[in-house]
Amino acid sequence: MHPCIYSIRLSFPVLAYSEVYGGDWTDASTGKVTRVAIKCLRGVTNNEEELEKSRKRLLREIRVWVPLEHPNITPFLGVVNGFGPLPAMVSPYYSKANINQYTLDNPDVDRLPLILGVARGLKYLHSLGLLHGDLKGHNVLIDDDLSPRLADFGRSRIVERRGFTTAFTGTGRYMAPELTVINDDISYTSPTANSSEDDTLSSETTAILDPLITKKSDVYAFAMVVIEILTSKLPFFYLRQEHVVVILTQDGKRPDRVRCLPTHFADEIWQFMEDCWHHDPQARPEMDAAVPRLEKMQSNRLRVAWEEVVSVPVPGSATKP
C-alpha cells in the first residue's frame, strides 16, 4: 500500500472489533485517487500481552482475507500504519454502507438478488474450506454496482477448527442454537396476554458460548440475514434483549411470520428460511444446495414476469375471431 494516504473519520457503522475510517489512496505512478475504508482493531492497548493477542487476531484476519477474490466478497487492498500500535487493513470504500441501511433507504429494491449475492459469497467461502463465523447484515456491504459483498473476516476460521471465542456483540440474533449452552439457573414462565416473551426470563439468565462453529452454523446465520433483508429489521426485532433471543432459539423458537408483517413472504422463500434455520444442524442445506434453490426462485419469477409481459395485447392490434 502506497504511503500517500490520509484519513478522516467517517460515520458508517462500526464493526464488532474494529473502528472504521475513510481515506484516499493515491497511486504514485498514475496519480489516481481511490476512496478506501481503513479498518483498525478496537480496544488495542500498549499492554504487551494484550497487544500480542490483538496482533495475532489481526494476522489471522489478514491471512483469511488476502487470497479471497469473488464478486460478493469485499477485496483486501493492503495495510497502512499510523492508526495505532498495529497496522490497519484497507479495503474499498462503499458509499451505500451495509445491506441494512441500503434496504431501509431503498424500500422498493428487489431483495432476491441481494439474498442470492450473499448466498454466493458464503458458498464461495465454504468452497475454500472457510467459515465466516459472524455473518449478519452489518457485515454485508453494498458496492457501487449495488451488489452485496461479505465483509469483516475477524472471526473467520478453517472449517471446524476449535479456539473460536466470542461475546454478545450484536451476534446473538444470528447465532445457531448449537453454539450456545444455557446455564441451569433459568427462570422462564409462559408469556401472558399482558407480557411478551422478553418479560418471561429472569435477568440472571446467562448463556455460555460453545467454541465450535461449522458450515451449518453459518447457514443458520445466513437464514437470519435473509429475513433481515426481507424485513429491513433485525431478526427477532420484537425482542429487546439479545440473551432472550438465544434462550428462545435453543427452545426451538424462530422469527414469527405473522409478526414480520406487513412484509408478505412467498411460501417458497419462507420454507427456504425454515430449512436453513432448522434446529438440527445436519438438516440444514449446504450452500452448494441453497444457491441453486434461490437461482430457481429468481428464474421462475423472471419467467412469470416475462409471460405476463408478452401476454399483454399491443394497443390497436387486431385480434382474430
Coordinates of C-alpha atoms in Angstrom, one line a residue:
M1 CA 0.0 0.0 0.0
H2 CA 1.5 3.3 -1.0
P3 CA 2.1 5.6 2.0
C4 CA 0.4 8.6 0.4
I5 CA -2.9 8.2 2.2
Y6 CA -4.7 10.4 4.6
S7 CA -7.7 9.7 6.8
I8 CA -10.9 11.3 8.1
R9 CA -13.4 9.9 10.5
L10 CA -16.5 8.5 8.7
S11 CA -20.0 7.9 10.1
F12 CA -20.6 4.5 8.7
P13 CA -21.3 1.7 11.3
V14 CA -18.5 0.4 13.5
L15 CA -17.8 -3.3 13.1
A16 CA -17.7 -5.6 16.1
Y17 CA -14.0 -5.5 16.9
S18 CA -12.9 -2.6 14.8
E19 CA -13.0 1.2 14.1
V20 CA -13.5 2.2 10.5
Y21 CA -12.1 5.4 9.0
G22 CA -12.1 6.7 5.5
G23 CA -9.3 7.9 3.3
D24 CA -7.9 8.4 -0.1
W25 CA -5.3 6.1 -1.6
T26 CA -3.2 7.9 -4.2
D27 CA -1.3 5.8 -6.8
A28 CA 2.1 7.4 -7.1
S29 CA 2.6 6.2 -10.7
T30 CA -0.7 7.4 -12.1
G31 CA -2.0 10.0 -9.7
K32 CA -5.3 8.1 -9.5
V33 CA -7.1 8.6 -6.2
T34 CA -9.2 5.8 -4.8
R35 CA -11.6 6.2 -1.9
V36 CA -10.9 3.5 0.7
A37 CA -12.1 2.3 4.1
I38 CA -9.4 1.8 6.8
K39 CA -10.2 -0.8 9.5
C40 CA -8.4 -0.6 12.8
L41 CA -8.7 -3.1 15.6
R42 CA -10.7 -1.7 18.5
G43 CA -9.6 -1.6 22.1
V44 CA -5.9 -2.2 21.4
T45 CA -3.7 -1.2 24.4
N46 CA 0.0 -0.9 24.9
N47 CA 0.0 -3.8 27.4
E48 CA 2.4 -6.2 25.7
E49 CA 0.3 -9.3 26.4
E50 CA -2.9 -7.8 25.1
L51 CA -1.1 -6.3 22.2
E52 CA 0.3 -9.7 21.2
K53 CA -3.3 -11.1 21.3
S54 CA -4.5 -8.3 19.1
R55 CA -1.6 -8.8 16.7
K56 CA -2.4 -12.5 16.3
R57 CA -6.1 -11.7 15.7
L58 CA -5.1 -9.1 13.1
L59 CA -2.7 -11.6 11.3
R60 CA -5.4 -14.3 11.4
E61 CA -7.9 -12.0 9.7
I62 CA -5.4 -10.9 7.1
R63 CA -4.4 -14.4 6.3
V64 CA -8.0 -15.4 5.7
W65 CA -8.9 -12.2 3.8
V66 CA -5.9 -11.7 1.5
P67 CA -6.5 -14.6 -1.0
L68 CA -10.2 -14.1 -1.3
E69 CA -11.4 -13.0 -4.8
H70 CA -15.1 -13.1 -5.6
P71 CA -17.8 -10.6 -6.8
N72 CA -19.6 -11.0 -3.4
I73 CA -16.5 -10.6 -1.2
T74 CA -15.1 -7.2 -0.1
P75 CA -11.5 -7.2 -1.5
F76 CA -8.4 -6.7 0.6
L77 CA -6.2 -3.9 -0.7
G78 CA -3.4 -3.8 1.9
V79 CA -2.3 -2.4 5.2
V80 CA -1.3 1.0 6.4
N81 CA 0.5 2.3 9.5
G82 CA -0.3 5.3 11.6
F83 CA -3.6 4.3 13.2
G84 CA -2.4 2.9 16.4
P85 CA 0.1 0.3 17.6
L86 CA -0.9 -2.2 14.9
P87 CA -1.3 -1.8 11.1
A88 CA -4.8 -1.0 9.8
M89 CA -6.4 -3.0 7.0
V90 CA -7.5 -1.3 3.8
S91 CA -10.4 -2.1 1.5
P92 CA -12.6 -0.2 -1.0
Y93 CA -15.0 2.3 0.4
Y94 CA -18.6 1.7 -0.5
S95 CA -20.8 4.7 -0.1
K96 CA -24.0 2.6 0.1
A97 CA -23.0 1.3 3.5
N98 CA -24.3 -2.0 4.7
I99 CA -27.3 -4.0 3.5
N100 CA -29.5 -3.0 6.4
Q101 CA -29.1 0.7 5.7
Y102 CA -29.4 0.1 1.9
T103 CA -32.8 -1.7 2.2
L104 CA -34.1 1.0 4.6
D105 CA -33.0 3.8 2.2
N106 CA -34.4 1.9 -0.8
P107 CA -37.6 0.1 0.4
D108 CA -38.7 -0.8 -3.2
V109 CA -35.4 -2.5 -4.1
D110 CA -35.7 -6.1 -5.3
R111 CA -34.5 -8.2 -2.3
L112 CA -34.0 -11.6 -4.0
P113 CA -30.8 -10.6 -6.0
L114 CA -29.4 -9.3 -2.7
I115 CA -30.1 -12.6 -0.9
L116 CA -28.6 -14.5 -3.8
G117 CA -25.4 -12.4 -3.8
V118 CA -24.9 -13.1 -0.1
A119 CA -25.6 -16.8 -0.7
R120 CA -23.0 -16.9 -3.4
G121 CA -20.4 -15.1 -1.3
L122 CA -20.9 -17.6 1.6
K123 CA -20.9 -20.5 -0.9
Y124 CA -17.5 -19.3 -2.1
L125 CA -16.1 -19.2 1.4
H126 CA -17.3 -22.7 2.2
S127 CA -15.8 -24.0 -1.1
L128 CA -12.4 -22.9 0.2
G129 CA -13.0 -24.6 3.5
L130 CA -13.5 -21.3 5.3
L131 CA -16.2 -20.3 7.7
H132 CA -17.4 -16.7 8.1
G133 CA -18.4 -17.0 11.8
D134 CA -20.0 -13.6 12.1
L135 CA -22.5 -13.3 9.3
K136 CA -25.1 -10.6 9.8
G137 CA -26.5 -7.6 7.9
H138 CA -24.0 -5.1 9.3
N139 CA -21.2 -7.3 7.8
V140 CA -22.7 -7.2 4.3
L141 CA -21.7 -4.1 2.3
I142 CA -23.3 -2.8 -0.9
D143 CA -20.8 -1.9 -3.6
D144 CA -21.1 0.8 -6.3
D145 CA -22.8 -1.7 -8.6
L146 CA -25.4 -2.4 -5.9
S147 CA -24.1 -6.0 -5.3
P148 CA -23.7 -7.3 -1.8
R149 CA -20.2 -8.1 -0.5
L150 CA -19.4 -10.0 2.6
A151 CA -17.0 -8.2 5.0
D152 CA -15.4 -8.5 8.5
F153 CA -13.4 -11.7 8.5
G154 CA -12.1 -11.3 12.0
R155 CA -13.9 -14.4 13.2
S156 CA -13.5 -16.5 10.1
R157 CA -11.9 -19.9 10.6
I158 CA -10.8 -23.0 8.8
V159 CA -13.7 -25.5 8.8
E160 CA -14.5 -26.9 12.3
R161 CA -11.3 -25.7 13.9
R162 CA -11.7 -25.0 17.7
G163 CA -10.4 -22.0 19.5
F164 CA -13.2 -19.6 18.4
T165 CA -14.4 -17.3 21.2
T166 CA -16.9 -14.5 21.0
A167 CA -19.3 -12.5 23.1
F168 CA -22.7 -10.9 22.7
T169 CA -21.8 -8.0 20.4
G170 CA -24.8 -8.0 18.2
T171 CA -24.5 -11.6 17.0
G172 CA -26.8 -13.5 19.4
R173 CA -29.7 -13.0 17.0
Y174 CA -27.8 -14.8 14.3
M175 CA -26.2 -17.5 16.4
A176 CA -27.2 -21.1 15.8
P177 CA -28.6 -22.8 18.9
E178 CA -25.9 -25.4 19.0
L179 CA -23.3 -22.7 19.6
T180 CA -24.6 -21.8 23.0
V181 CA -25.0 -23.7 26.3
I182 CA -27.5 -22.0 28.7
N183 CA -26.7 -22.4 32.4
D184 CA -29.1 -24.1 34.7
D185 CA -30.3 -21.0 36.6
I186 CA -33.0 -20.1 34.2
S187 CA -36.3 -18.7 35.3
Y188 CA -38.8 -19.0 32.5
T189 CA -42.6 -18.7 32.5
S190 CA -45.0 -18.8 29.7
P191 CA -46.0 -15.3 28.4
T192 CA -49.4 -14.0 29.4
A193 CA -51.7 -11.8 27.5
N194 CA -50.1 -8.7 29.1
S195 CA -46.5 -9.8 28.7
S196 CA -44.1 -10.5 26.0
E197 CA -41.6 -13.4 25.8
D198 CA -39.0 -10.7 26.6
D199 CA -40.5 -10.3 30.1
T200 CA -40.7 -14.0 31.0
L201 CA -37.0 -14.7 31.6
S202 CA -35.0 -13.9 34.7
S203 CA -32.5 -11.1 34.4
E204 CA -30.0 -13.6 35.8
T205 CA -30.2 -15.8 32.8
T206 CA -26.8 -16.3 31.1
A207 CA -25.5 -18.1 28.1
I208 CA -22.1 -19.8 27.7
L209 CA -20.7 -19.9 24.2
D210 CA -19.6 -23.2 22.7
P211 CA -16.4 -22.5 20.7
L212 CA -17.2 -24.8 17.7
I213 CA -18.5 -23.1 14.5
T214 CA -19.4 -25.0 11.4
K215 CA -20.7 -24.6 7.9
K216 CA -24.1 -25.4 9.2
S217 CA -24.0 -22.6 11.9
D218 CA -23.0 -20.2 9.0
V219 CA -26.1 -21.4 7.1
Y220 CA -28.3 -20.7 10.2
A221 CA -26.8 -17.1 10.3
F222 CA -27.5 -16.8 6.6
A223 CA -31.2 -17.6 7.2
M224 CA -31.3 -14.8 9.7
V225 CA -29.7 -12.4 7.2
V226 CA -32.3 -13.4 4.7
I227 CA -35.2 -12.4 6.9
E228 CA -33.2 -9.2 7.8
I229 CA -33.0 -8.3 4.1
L230 CA -36.7 -9.1 3.5
T231 CA -38.0 -7.1 6.5
S232 CA -35.3 -4.4 6.8
K233 CA -35.3 -5.2 10.6
L234 CA -33.1 -7.3 12.9
P235 CA -34.1 -10.9 13.4
F236 CA -36.5 -11.1 16.4
F237 CA -36.8 -7.3 16.3
Y238 CA -39.8 -7.6 18.6
L239 CA -37.5 -8.9 21.4
R240 CA -35.4 -6.3 23.1
Q241 CA -32.8 -8.4 24.9
E242 CA -30.3 -10.5 22.9
H243 CA -29.8 -13.2 25.5
V244 CA -33.6 -13.8 25.4
V245 CA -33.3 -14.5 21.7
V246 CA -30.5 -17.0 22.4
I247 CA -32.6 -18.8 25.0
L248 CA -35.8 -18.9 22.9
T249 CA -33.9 -20.2 19.8
Q250 CA -32.5 -23.0 21.9
D251 CA -36.1 -23.8 22.8
G252 CA -36.9 -24.1 19.0
K253 CA -38.4 -20.6 18.5
R254 CA -37.7 -18.8 15.3
P255 CA -38.8 -15.4 13.8
D256 CA -42.6 -15.3 13.8
R257 CA -44.0 -15.0 10.3
V258 CA -47.1 -13.0 11.5
R259 CA -45.0 -10.5 13.4
C260 CA -42.9 -9.9 10.3
L261 CA -45.9 -8.4 8.5
P262 CA -46.6 -6.2 6.6
T263 CA -43.9 -7.9 4.7
H264 CA -45.7 -10.7 2.7
F265 CA -43.4 -13.7 2.2
A266 CA -44.0 -16.2 -0.6
D267 CA -44.3 -19.7 0.8
E268 CA -41.3 -20.8 -1.1
I269 CA -38.9 -18.3 0.4
W270 CA -40.3 -18.9 3.9
Q271 CA -39.8 -22.6 3.5
F272 CA -36.3 -21.9 2.4
M273 CA -35.6 -19.9 5.5
E274 CA -37.1 -22.7 7.7
D275 CA -34.8 -25.2 6.1
C276 CA -31.8 -23.0 6.7
W277 CA -32.5 -22.3 10.4
H278 CA -33.6 -25.9 11.2
H279 CA -32.8 -26.8 14.8
D280 CA -30.9 -29.9 13.7
P281 CA -27.7 -28.7 12.0
Q282 CA -27.5 -31.7 9.8
A283 CA -30.9 -31.0 8.4
R284 CA -29.8 -27.6 7.1
P285 CA -28.8 -27.4 3.4
E286 CA -25.2 -26.9 2.3
M287 CA -24.7 -23.6 0.5
D288 CA -24.0 -25.6 -2.6
A289 CA -27.7 -26.6 -2.5
A290 CA -29.0 -23.3 -1.2
V291 CA -27.7 -21.2 -4.1
P292 CA -29.5 -23.3 -6.8
R293 CA -32.8 -23.1 -4.9
L294 CA -32.5 -19.3 -4.9
E295 CA -31.5 -19.2 -8.5
K296 CA -34.5 -21.3 -9.4
M297 CA -36.8 -18.9 -7.5
Q298 CA -35.3 -16.0 -9.4
S299 CA -35.6 -17.8 -12.7
N300 CA -39.2 -18.8 -12.1
R301 CA -40.2 -15.3 -11.1
L302 CA -38.5 -13.8 -14.2
R303 CA -40.2 -16.4 -16.4
V304 CA -43.6 -15.5 -14.9
A305 CA -43.0 -11.8 -15.3
W306 CA -41.9 -12.3 -18.9
E307 CA -45.0 -14.3 -19.7
E308 CA -47.2 -11.6 -18.2
V309 CA -45.4 -9.0 -20.4
V310 CA -45.7 -10.9 -23.7
S311 CA -49.4 -11.8 -23.0
V312 CA -50.4 -8.1 -22.8
P313 CA -52.0 -7.2 -26.2
V314 CA -50.4 -4.4 -28.1
P315 CA -52.8 -1.3 -28.2
G316 CA -54.6 -1.1 -31.6
S317 CA -53.6 -4.5 -32.7
A318 CA -56.3 -6.7 -34.3
T319 CA -57.4 -9.9 -32.7
K320 CA -58.5 -12.9 -34.6
P321 CA -62.1 -14.1 -34.0

